[in-house]
């Protein structure tokens, strides 16, 4: 199970310099937990934080120019922190599994004199086997498209791993994207797989009402638009487990007695809802936004092969406040599963964070220069003590104990 131990983001919109968890630059903090929430006032940078994670994935899959030019980003100069001339920088620390040595990845993106984004620095570093002290050694080191890569599982020369010079032809493409497809670079391949599979959810209930004519998708997509195809996939994979899963889920959605999958005459899979107070059945397109949203999150958590990192933006929108603590506990259980992902949630809901501890909640706030600061709730004076006395996180937040982050 791959783990993101920490990430530092510099010069990405309002995130001039924020660190979440442990990085090579700051080793004396705890690695990121399985479940995390980020709270803070409007405009403090919560969506930006999730978008920054999506940006790294987009750089990997589409190249840095396409990533910057996505419609919601508007190009490199809008993405880089205004007033700054340095590159956008990411420092990522991850472990392929708890027994492996951590890998540190640095990525710098800048623009050329014509304003075209390009990769200016990329470095992957890891300690050698048995090395307990000192700096990790690079096994990919690229500056302005030229550098060195070390093949194999280790950088130890006695293990027969060799270094070779490399030169990137396309400055928009990440070195880890190209080299990660080659079998002689297993560490880069694993890291590439880890980065490329992050999942960010921006659920749009209306889109989940669509019923495609056919098809099966192994994972729910960002907006939930492929909900029907995702269901189709699970049903084909595990027909017996599928109806048990629907029964399990129906118990967690208020007002719903049962959910059954039925086959329409044209072979499409339809969800049939048995709703309290009605003899007649309802179908996916009849259900309320909140019900569909809850259904989508619960289905996401049934994914047999989930993404290593799942980011969810404001799950509370459209959901009744009493459901939110339960939903938070569901996410906690999901993140705690043996093959579960790490889950990062942005929220405005005190009810949601009630299920979390001060080591799982970060507070974003803007400083006087208009840049975001990120603080772990456990580091805010007095918060840990009050929490230990029995005050839940939401109450602490609501009663202004976080001080910062409240407008
Ligand atoms: N290039 C940039 N440089 C500096 N700041 C920027 C840049 N682009 C956008 N911003 C600022 O970043 C902030 C956007 O924050 P974001 O949308 O992430 O907030 P949020 O915490 O998600 O707010 P909400 O709770 O309202 O959704 C805005 O204040 C905006 O002015
Ligand atoms: Mg937002």
Tab-separated table of C-alpha atoms and ligand atoms in Angstrom:
chain	number	residue	atom	x	y	z
A	1	UNK	CA	0.000	0.000	0.000
A	2	UNK	CA	1.699	3.211	-1.200
A	3	UNK	CA	1.678	6.143	1.201
A	4	UNK	CA	2.080	9.855	0.646
A	5	UNK	CA	4.123	10.960	3.665
A	6	UNK	CA	4.090	14.614	2.784
A	7	UNK	CA	4.048	17.286	0.120
A	8	UNK	CA	5.482	20.785	-0.094
A	9	UNK	CA	3.916	23.116	-2.640
A	10	UNK	CA	5.564	26.387	-3.625
A	11	UNK	CA	4.389	29.167	-5.916
A	12	UNK	CA	1.120	27.491	-6.873
A	13	UNK	CA	-1.568	30.221	-6.817
A	14	UNK	CA	-2.139	31.333	-3.206
A	15	UNK	CA	0.043	28.444	-1.986
A	16	UNK	CA	3.326	30.348	-1.979
A	17	UNK	CA	4.909	27.879	0.405
A	18	UNK	CA	2.871	25.272	2.269
A	19	UNK	CA	3.815	21.849	3.575
A	20	UNK	CA	1.428	19.060	4.441
A	21	UNK	CA	3.149	16.310	6.453
A	22	UNK	CA	6.763	15.196	6.240
A	23	UNK	CA	9.182	16.066	3.424
A	24	UNK	CA	12.905	15.842	2.827
A	25	UNK	CA	13.098	19.498	3.895
A	26	UNK	CA	11.332	18.877	7.206
A	27	UNK	CA	11.891	15.392	8.560
A	28	UNK	CA	10.926	16.090	12.147
A	29	UNK	CA	7.178	16.037	11.652
A	30	UNK	CA	4.829	13.069	11.416
A	31	UNK	CA	4.016	11.524	8.040
A	32	UNK	CA	0.501	12.156	6.785
A	33	UNK	CA	-2.273	10.044	8.354
A	34	UNK	CA	-4.703	7.891	6.357
A	35	UNK	CA	-7.532	10.426	6.667
A	36	UNK	CA	-7.016	14.193	6.605
A	37	UNK	CA	-9.287	17.204	6.480
A	38	UNK	CA	-8.398	20.753	5.502
A	39	UNK	CA	-10.589	23.561	6.788
A	40	UNK	CA	-10.474	27.331	6.448
A	41	UNK	CA	-12.323	30.473	5.419
A	42	UNK	CA	-13.580	31.113	1.884
A	43	UNK	CA	-10.737	31.935	-0.463
A	44	UNK	CA	-7.990	30.575	1.813
A	45	UNK	CA	-6.838	27.973	-0.736
A	46	UNK	CA	-8.619	24.669	-0.011
A	47	UNK	CA	-9.696	24.037	-3.599
A	48	UNK	CA	-6.258	25.215	-4.713
A	49	UNK	CA	-4.635	22.556	-2.554
A	50	UNK	CA	-6.675	19.787	-4.185
A	51	UNK	CA	-6.098	21.344	-7.585
A	52	UNK	CA	-2.343	21.387	-6.958
A	53	UNK	CA	-2.494	17.604	-6.435
A	54	UNK	CA	-4.509	17.292	-9.650
A	55	UNK	CA	-1.945	19.492	-11.413
A	56	UNK	CA	0.872	17.042	-10.634
A	57	UNK	CA	-1.222	14.195	-12.061
A	58	UNK	CA	-2.066	16.259	-15.156
A	59	UNK	CA	1.625	17.145	-15.688
A	60	UNK	CA	2.381	13.437	-15.602
A	61	UNK	CA	-0.365	12.342	-17.979
A	62	UNK	CA	-0.607	15.319	-20.369
A	63	UNK	CA	2.611	17.338	-19.954
A	64	UNK	CA	3.114	20.659	-18.185
A	65	UNK	CA	1.720	22.905	-20.913
A	66	UNK	CA	-1.599	21.079	-21.188
A	67	UNK	CA	-1.792	20.910	-17.371
A	68	UNK	CA	-1.354	24.705	-17.070
A	69	UNK	CA	-3.804	25.394	-19.895
A	70	UNK	CA	-6.717	23.371	-18.491
A	71	UNK	CA	-9.725	25.725	-18.600
A	72	UNK	CA	-9.988	26.092	-14.818
A	73	UNK	CA	-6.284	26.983	-14.563
A	74	UNK	CA	-5.923	29.538	-17.356
A	75	UNK	CA	-2.233	29.164	-18.213
A	76	UNK	CA	1.117	29.239	-16.426
A	77	UNK	CA	1.066	32.926	-15.480
A	78	UNK	CA	-2.321	32.547	-13.744
A	79	UNK	CA	-1.223	29.376	-11.977
A	80	UNK	CA	2.077	30.676	-10.603
A	81	UNK	CA	1.712	32.827	-7.479
A	82	UNK	CA	1.204	36.394	-8.656
A	83	UNK	CA	4.237	38.629	-8.117
A	84	UNK	CA	6.651	35.667	-8.057
A	85	UNK	CA	9.303	34.890	-10.697
A	86	UNK	CA	10.465	31.539	-9.400
A	87	UNK	CA	9.320	28.158	-10.740
A	88	UNK	CA	6.286	26.314	-9.370
A	89	UNK	CA	7.820	23.669	-7.105
A	90	UNK	CA	6.615	20.399	-5.622
A	91	UNK	CA	8.463	18.226	-3.125
A	92	UNK	CA	6.760	14.865	-2.608
A	93	UNK	CA	7.748	12.173	-0.137
A	94	UNK	CA	6.235	8.729	-0.532
A	95	UNK	CA	6.767	5.067	0.384
A	96	UNK	CA	5.730	2.244	-1.857
A	97	UNK	CA	4.828	0.329	1.310
A	98	UNK	CA	5.673	0.733	5.012
A	99	UNK	CA	8.780	-1.531	4.752
A	100	UNK	CA	10.345	0.377	1.853
A	101	UNK	CA	12.699	3.337	2.146
A	102	UNK	CA	10.927	6.618	1.339
A	103	UNK	CA	11.357	8.212	-2.068
A	104	UNK	CA	11.585	11.993	-2.466
A	105	UNK	CA	10.506	13.583	-5.714
A	106	UNK	CA	11.204	17.213	-6.658
A	107	UNK	CA	9.472	18.824	-9.613
A	108	UNK	CA	10.011	22.407	-10.793
A	109	UNK	CA	7.989	23.932	-13.600
A	110	UNK	CA	8.865	27.321	-15.106
A	111	UNK	CA	8.172	29.090	-18.392
A	112	UNK	CA	10.562	29.982	-21.197
A	113	UNK	CA	11.015	33.499	-22.625
A	114	UNK	CA	7.923	32.947	-24.785
A	115	UNK	CA	5.818	32.098	-21.732
A	116	UNK	CA	5.681	28.393	-22.601
A	117	UNK	CA	5.733	26.111	-19.534
A	118	UNK	CA	8.509	23.544	-19.285
A	119	UNK	CA	10.061	21.219	-16.738
A	120	UNK	CA	13.235	22.765	-15.348
A	121	UNK	CA	14.140	20.322	-12.587
A	122	UNK	CA	13.227	16.797	-11.643
A	123	UNK	CA	14.890	14.688	-9.046
A	124	UNK	CA	14.113	11.357	-7.365
A	125	UNK	CA	16.089	10.541	-4.248
A	126	UNK	CA	16.247	7.552	-1.908
A	127	UNK	CA	18.554	6.362	0.848
A	128	UNK	CA	20.755	3.402	-0.029
A	129	UNK	CA	19.968	0.061	1.566
A	130	UNK	CA	21.312	0.094	5.127
A	131	UNK	CA	22.053	3.829	4.988
A	132	UNK	CA	20.708	5.404	8.160
A	133	UNK	CA	22.273	8.839	8.056
A	134	UNK	CA	23.098	11.467	5.500
A	135	UNK	CA	21.271	12.711	2.441
A	136	UNK	CA	19.370	10.325	0.148
A	137	UNK	CA	21.024	9.652	-3.229
A	138	UNK	CA	19.482	10.717	-6.514
A	139	UNK	CA	18.416	8.009	-8.959
A	140	UNK	CA	16.964	10.497	-11.417
A	141	UNK	CA	18.507	13.929	-11.682
A	142	UNK	CA	17.443	16.195	-14.511
A	143	UNK	CA	18.111	19.910	-14.938
A	144	UNK	CA	16.773	21.676	-18.010
A	145	UNK	CA	16.069	18.349	-19.684
A	146	UNK	CA	19.552	16.807	-19.222
A	147	UNK	CA	20.953	14.612	-16.492
A	148	UNK	CA	21.415	11.102	-15.200
A	149	UNK	CA	19.257	8.133	-14.360
A	150	UNK	CA	20.218	5.077	-12.316
A	151	UNK	CA	18.519	1.826	-13.306
A	152	UNK	CA	17.401	-1.001	-10.983
A	153	UNK	CA	16.034	-1.141	-7.473
A	154	UNK	CA	18.942	0.588	-5.804
A	155	UNK	CA	21.619	3.218	-6.412
A	156	UNK	CA	24.334	0.950	-4.933
A	157	UNK	CA	26.977	0.412	-7.586
A	158	UNK	CA	27.956	-2.990	-6.117
A	159	UNK	CA	24.516	-4.311	-7.068
A	160	UNK	CA	25.351	-3.811	-10.707
A	161	UNK	CA	23.031	-0.872	-11.251
A	162	UNK	CA	24.403	1.553	-13.739
A	163	UNK	CA	23.894	5.203	-14.330
A	164	UNK	CA	23.407	6.621	-17.767
A	165	UNK	CA	23.089	10.117	-19.155
A	166	UNK	CA	19.710	11.122	-20.523
A	167	UNK	CA	18.374	14.030	-22.481
A	168	UNK	CA	14.673	14.845	-22.731
A	169	UNK	CA	13.591	15.807	-26.217
A	170	UNK	CA	10.294	17.305	-25.151
A	171	UNK	CA	10.600	19.802	-22.299
A	172	UNK	CA	6.875	19.647	-21.562
A	173	UNK	CA	7.022	15.961	-20.641
A	174	UNK	CA	8.069	14.699	-17.204
A	175	UNK	CA	11.089	12.406	-17.032
A	176	UNK	CA	9.177	10.132	-14.616
A	177	UNK	CA	6.413	9.863	-17.195
A	178	UNK	CA	8.756	8.581	-19.920
A	179	UNK	CA	11.218	6.548	-17.831
A	180	UNK	CA	8.411	5.072	-15.709
A	181	UNK	CA	7.255	3.021	-18.680
A	182	UNK	CA	10.602	1.187	-18.893
A	183	UNK	CA	11.136	-2.098	-17.065
A	184	UNK	CA	14.755	-1.243	-16.170
A	185	UNK	CA	13.481	1.554	-13.921
A	186	UNK	CA	11.207	-0.275	-11.460
A	187	UNK	CA	11.355	2.438	-8.803
A	188	UNK	CA	10.346	5.110	-11.293
A	189	UNK	CA	7.586	2.859	-12.649
A	190	UNK	CA	6.111	2.374	-9.188
A	191	UNK	CA	6.295	6.075	-8.448
A	192	UNK	CA	4.679	6.904	-11.778
A	193	UNK	CA	1.840	4.496	-11.027
A	194	UNK	CA	1.398	6.056	-7.585
A	195	UNK	CA	1.216	9.614	-8.991
A	196	UNK	CA	-0.976	8.825	-11.965
A	197	UNK	CA	-3.716	7.167	-9.970
A	198	UNK	CA	-4.712	9.968	-7.614
A	199	UNK	CA	-8.450	10.475	-7.639
A	200	UNK	CA	-10.142	13.805	-6.986
A	201	UNK	CA	-13.891	13.950	-6.540
A	202	UNK	CA	-16.043	16.891	-7.606
A	203	UNK	CA	-19.351	15.078	-7.553
A	204	UNK	CA	-22.115	16.608	-9.728
A	205	UNK	CA	-25.420	14.840	-8.912
A	206	UNK	CA	-27.096	15.834	-12.187
A	207	UNK	CA	-24.405	14.029	-14.179
A	208	UNK	CA	-24.888	10.849	-12.141
A	209	UNK	CA	-28.470	10.649	-13.414
A	210	UNK	CA	-27.333	9.894	-16.961
A	211	UNK	CA	-27.835	6.352	-18.166
A	212	UNK	CA	-25.305	5.390	-20.834
A	213	UNK	CA	-26.422	2.721	-23.296
A	214	UNK	CA	-23.681	0.271	-22.352
A	215	UNK	CA	-20.189	-0.102	-20.954
A	216	UNK	CA	-18.357	-0.829	-17.728
A	217	UNK	CA	-15.787	1.386	-15.967
A	218	UNK	CA	-13.508	0.049	-13.235
A	219	UNK	CA	-13.580	3.281	-11.176
A	220	UNK	CA	-15.980	6.099	-10.482
A	221	UNK	CA	-14.861	9.252	-12.339
A	222	UNK	CA	-14.386	12.730	-10.854
A	223	UNK	CA	-17.928	14.003	-11.357
A	224	UNK	CA	-19.792	10.714	-10.869
A	225	UNK	CA	-20.982	10.890	-14.473
A	226	UNK	CA	-20.072	7.247	-15.046
A	227	UNK	CA	-21.922	5.974	-11.962
A	228	UNK	CA	-24.016	3.564	-14.047
A	229	UNK	CA	-20.966	2.171	-15.858
A	230	UNK	CA	-19.075	1.792	-12.587
A	231	UNK	CA	-22.004	-0.211	-11.184
A	232	UNK	CA	-22.008	-2.334	-14.305
A	233	UNK	CA	-18.314	-3.104	-13.783
A	234	UNK	CA	-18.759	-4.159	-10.147
A	235	UNK	CA	-21.751	-6.309	-11.050
A	236	UNK	CA	-19.777	-8.139	-13.758
A	237	UNK	CA	-16.749	-8.597	-11.504
A	238	UNK	CA	-18.601	-9.914	-8.463
A	239	UNK	CA	-22.274	-10.665	-9.241
A	240	UNK	CA	-22.927	-12.206	-5.792
A	241	UNK	CA	-21.165	-9.512	-3.795
A	242	UNK	CA	-22.949	-6.827	-5.804
A	243	UNK	CA	-26.425	-7.308	-4.364
A	244	UNK	CA	-24.970	-7.664	-0.850
A	245	UNK	CA	-23.151	-4.389	-1.438
A	246	UNK	CA	-26.387	-2.644	-2.466
A	247	UNK	CA	-28.119	-3.972	0.667
A	248	UNK	CA	-25.253	-2.696	2.814
A	249	UNK	CA	-25.383	0.717	1.186
A	250	UNK	CA	-29.177	1.049	1.328
A	251	UNK	CA	-29.031	0.752	5.140
A	252	UNK	CA	-26.850	3.843	5.266
A	253	UNK	CA	-29.092	6.097	3.181
A	254	UNK	CA	-31.993	7.641	5.120
A	255	UNK	CA	-35.455	6.922	3.727
A	256	UNK	CA	-34.263	4.104	1.476
A	257	UNK	CA	-35.469	0.579	2.383
A	258	UNK	CA	-33.623	-1.308	-0.338
A	259	UNK	CA	-31.682	-0.845	-3.554
A	260	UNK	CA	-31.814	-3.502	-6.239
A	261	UNK	CA	-30.112	-3.688	-9.598
A	262	UNK	CA	-32.412	-4.704	-12.417
A	263	UNK	CA	-31.780	-5.344	-16.084
A	264	UNK	CA	-33.742	-3.120	-18.478
A	265	UNK	CA	-35.112	-4.722	-21.692
A	266	UNK	CA	-32.261	-3.052	-23.618
A	267	UNK	CA	-29.771	-4.742	-21.207
A	268	UNK	CA	-28.813	-1.597	-19.308
A	269	UNK	CA	-28.340	-1.924	-15.568
A	270	UNK	CA	-30.837	0.178	-13.608
A	271	UNK	CA	-30.872	0.905	-9.896
A	272	UNK	CA	-34.295	0.431	-8.370
A	273	UNK	CA	-34.949	2.184	-5.059
A	274	UNK	CA	-37.519	0.958	-2.556
A	275	UNK	CA	-38.404	4.170	-0.733
A	276	UNK	CA	-40.333	4.497	2.532
A	277	UNK	CA	-43.982	5.460	2.031
A	278	UNK	CA	-44.299	4.182	-1.552
A	279	UNK	CA	-45.313	0.883	-3.111
A	280	UNK	CA	-44.002	2.002	-6.488
A	281	UNK	CA	-40.294	1.885	-7.150
A	282	UNK	CA	-38.005	4.785	-7.949
A	283	UNK	CA	-35.006	4.847	-10.291
A	284	UNK	CA	-31.656	6.609	-10.254
A	285	UNK	CA	-32.882	9.655	-12.172
A	286	UNK	CA	-35.773	10.171	-9.672
A	287	UNK	CA	-33.593	10.312	-6.590
A	288	UNK	CA	-32.631	13.549	-4.833
A	289	UNK	CA	-29.218	15.196	-5.209
A	290	UNK	CA	-28.236	14.406	-1.624
A	291	UNK	CA	-29.304	10.746	-1.922
A	292	UNK	CA	-27.311	10.340	-5.130
A	293	UNK	CA	-24.313	12.025	-3.547
A	294	UNK	CA	-24.397	9.763	-0.512
A	295	UNK	CA	-24.843	6.786	-2.832
A	296	UNK	CA	-21.852	7.848	-4.942
A	297	UNK	CA	-19.551	8.251	-1.909
A	298	UNK	CA	-20.638	4.911	-0.476
A	299	UNK	CA	-20.076	3.248	-3.844
A	300	UNK	CA	-16.674	4.906	-4.151
A	301	UNK	CA	-15.780	3.327	-0.837
A	302	UNK	CA	-16.697	-0.116	-2.203
A	303	UNK	CA	-14.103	0.174	-4.990
A	304	UNK	CA	-12.144	-3.085	-4.719
A	305	UNK	CA	-9.010	-1.432	-6.092
A	306	UNK	CA	-9.158	2.217	-4.982
A	307	UNK	CA	-6.728	4.977	-5.925
A	308	UNK	CA	-3.777	5.398	-3.517
A	309	UNK	CA	-4.910	8.964	-2.765
A	310	UNK	CA	-8.503	10.158	-2.849
A	311	UNK	CA	-9.300	13.865	-2.563
A	312	UNK	CA	-12.890	14.956	-1.906
A	313	UNK	CA	-13.984	18.573	-2.092
A	314	UNK	CA	-16.659	19.719	0.377
A	315	UNK	CA	-18.624	16.453	0.684
A	316	UNK	CA	-21.127	18.284	2.908
A	317	UNK	CA	-22.698	20.267	0.065
A	318	UNK	CA	-26.283	19.070	-0.297
A	319	UNK	CA	-26.133	16.619	2.613
A	320	UNK	CA	-28.066	16.957	5.859
A	321	UNK	CA	-25.751	17.921	8.720
A	322	UNK	CA	-26.660	14.868	10.806
A	323	UNK	CA	-25.400	12.586	8.034
A	324	UNK	CA	-21.968	14.156	8.007
A	325	UNK	CA	-20.453	12.563	11.114
A	326	UNK	CA	-21.541	9.167	9.758
A	327	UNK	CA	-20.038	9.978	6.377
A	328	UNK	CA	-16.774	11.024	8.044
A	329	UNK	CA	-16.695	7.693	9.911
A	330	UNK	CA	-17.318	5.876	6.618
A	331	UNK	CA	-14.353	7.701	5.067
A	332	UNK	CA	-12.276	6.841	8.121
A	333	UNK	CA	-13.130	3.151	7.779
A	334	UNK	CA	-12.396	3.315	4.025
A	335	UNK	CA	-8.977	4.903	4.659
A	336	UNK	CA	-8.258	2.311	7.337
A	337	UNK	CA	-8.953	-0.725	5.111
A	338	UNK	CA	-5.947	-2.940	4.300
A	339	UNK	CA	-6.051	-1.810	0.672
A	340	UNK	CA	-7.694	1.516	1.422
A	341	UNK	CA	-6.476	4.842	0.085
A	342	UNK	CA	-5.316	7.933	1.908
A	343	UNK	CA	-8.206	10.351	1.926
A	344	UNK	CA	-7.893	14.143	1.870
A	345	UNK	CA	-11.098	16.113	2.372
A	346	UNK	CA	-11.732	19.839	2.275
A	347	UNK	CA	-14.722	20.910	4.294
A	348	UNK	CA	-16.664	23.764	5.897
A	349	UNK	CA	-18.546	21.375	8.160
A	350	UNK	CA	-17.886	21.182	11.934
A	351	UNK	CA	-20.077	18.022	11.987
A	352	UNK	CA	-17.710	16.346	9.557
A	353	UNK	CA	-14.521	17.130	11.498
A	354	UNK	CA	-16.140	15.913	14.742
A	355	UNK	CA	-15.092	12.421	13.678
A	356	UNK	CA	-11.427	13.475	13.396
A	357	UNK	CA	-8.577	14.217	15.788
A	358	UNK	CA	-6.255	17.281	15.950
A	359	UNK	CA	-3.571	15.263	14.102
A	360	UNK	CA	-5.930	14.784	11.173
A	361	UNK	CA	-7.111	18.359	10.618
A	362	UNK	CA	-5.162	21.184	8.971
A	363	UNK	CA	-6.198	24.825	9.041
A	364	UNK	CA	-5.552	27.021	6.039
A	365	UNK	CA	-5.545	30.762	6.466
A	366	UNK	CA	-4.288	33.691	4.440
A	367	UNK	CA	-1.527	35.887	5.786
A	368	UNK	CA	-1.177	39.642	5.255
A	369	UNK	CA	0.674	39.096	1.963
A	370	UNK	CA	-2.287	37.155	0.537
A	371	UNK	CA	-0.505	33.805	0.736
A	372	UNK	CA	-1.915	30.726	2.457
A	373	UNK	CA	-0.487	29.245	5.650
A	374	UNK	CA	-1.193	25.674	6.651
A	375	UNK	CA	-1.237	24.664	10.337
A	376	UNK	CA	-1.930	21.264	11.870
A	377	UNK	CA	-4.708	21.667	14.468
A	378	UNK	CA	-2.613	19.681	16.968
A	379	UNK	CA	0.015	22.455	16.775
A	380	UNK	CA	-2.453	25.200	17.722
A	381	UNK	CA	-1.938	26.138	21.346
A	382	UNK	CA	-4.447	24.496	23.706
A	383	UNK	CA	-6.278	22.438	21.057
A	384	UNK	CA	-4.763	19.063	21.991
A	385	UNK	CA	-5.503	19.619	25.693
A	386	UNK	CA	-9.153	20.533	25.068
A	387	UNK	CA	-9.565	17.594	22.700
A	388	UNK	CA	-8.142	15.233	25.329
A	389	UNK	CA	-10.676	16.644	27.800
A	390	UNK	CA	-13.425	15.423	25.473
A	391	UNK	CA	-14.237	18.402	23.257
A	392	UNK	CA	-14.744	17.206	19.674
A	393	UNK	CA	-12.953	18.968	16.823
A	394	UNK	CA	-16.099	20.502	15.338
A	395	UNK	CA	-17.048	22.099	18.655
A	396	UNK	CA	-13.507	23.463	19.064
A	397	UNK	CA	-13.691	24.928	15.605
A	398	UNK	CA	-17.192	26.296	16.062
A	399	UNK	CA	-16.283	27.975	19.326
A	400	UNK	CA	-13.286	29.660	17.702
A	401	UNK	CA	-10.541	27.710	19.466
A	402	UNK	CA	-8.555	27.508	16.261
A	403	UNK	CA	-8.367	31.287	16.256
A	404	UNK	CA	-6.645	31.419	12.913
A	405	UNK	CA	-8.703	30.505	9.888
A	406	UNK	CA	-11.823	32.194	11.141
A	407	UNK	CA	-12.773	35.243	9.132
B	1	LIG	N1	-1.957	33.105	-9.197
B	1	LIG	C1	-2.407	33.405	-7.977
B	1	LIG	N2	-1.572	33.957	-7.045
B	1	LIG	C2	-2.001	34.247	-5.808
B	1	LIG	N3	-3.246	34.012	-5.369
B	1	LIG	C3	-4.114	33.467	-6.247
B	1	LIG	C4	-3.738	33.139	-7.573
B	1	LIG	N4	-4.813	32.622	-8.213
B	1	LIG	C5	-5.812	32.637	-7.328
B	1	LIG	N5	-5.399	33.151	-6.142
B	1	LIG	C6	-6.191	33.322	-4.891
B	1	LIG	O1	-6.419	32.042	-4.361
B	1	LIG	C7	-7.664	32.042	-3.685
B	1	LIG	C8	-8.497	30.881	-4.197
B	1	LIG	O2	-8.683	30.092	-3.189
B	1	LIG	P1	-9.576	28.776	-3.260
B	1	LIG	O3	-10.560	28.827	-4.348
B	1	LIG	O4	-8.633	27.642	-3.228
B	1	LIG	O5	-10.296	28.981	-1.874
B	1	LIG	P2	-11.183	27.984	-1.054
B	1	LIG	O6	-10.521	27.838	0.279
B	1	LIG	O7	-11.458	26.757	-1.819
B	1	LIG	O8	-12.481	28.862	-0.870
B	1	LIG	P3	-14.022	28.376	-0.778
B	1	LIG	O9	-14.216	27.923	0.629
B	1	LIG	O10	-14.752	29.636	-1.043
B	1	LIG	O11	-14.251	27.325	-1.799
B	1	LIG	C9	-8.373	33.328	-3.996
B	1	LIG	O12	-8.307	34.141	-2.861
B	1	LIG	C10	-7.571	33.915	-5.122
B	1	LIG	O13	-7.532	35.299	-5.049
B	2	LIG	MG1	-13.147	25.985	-2.658
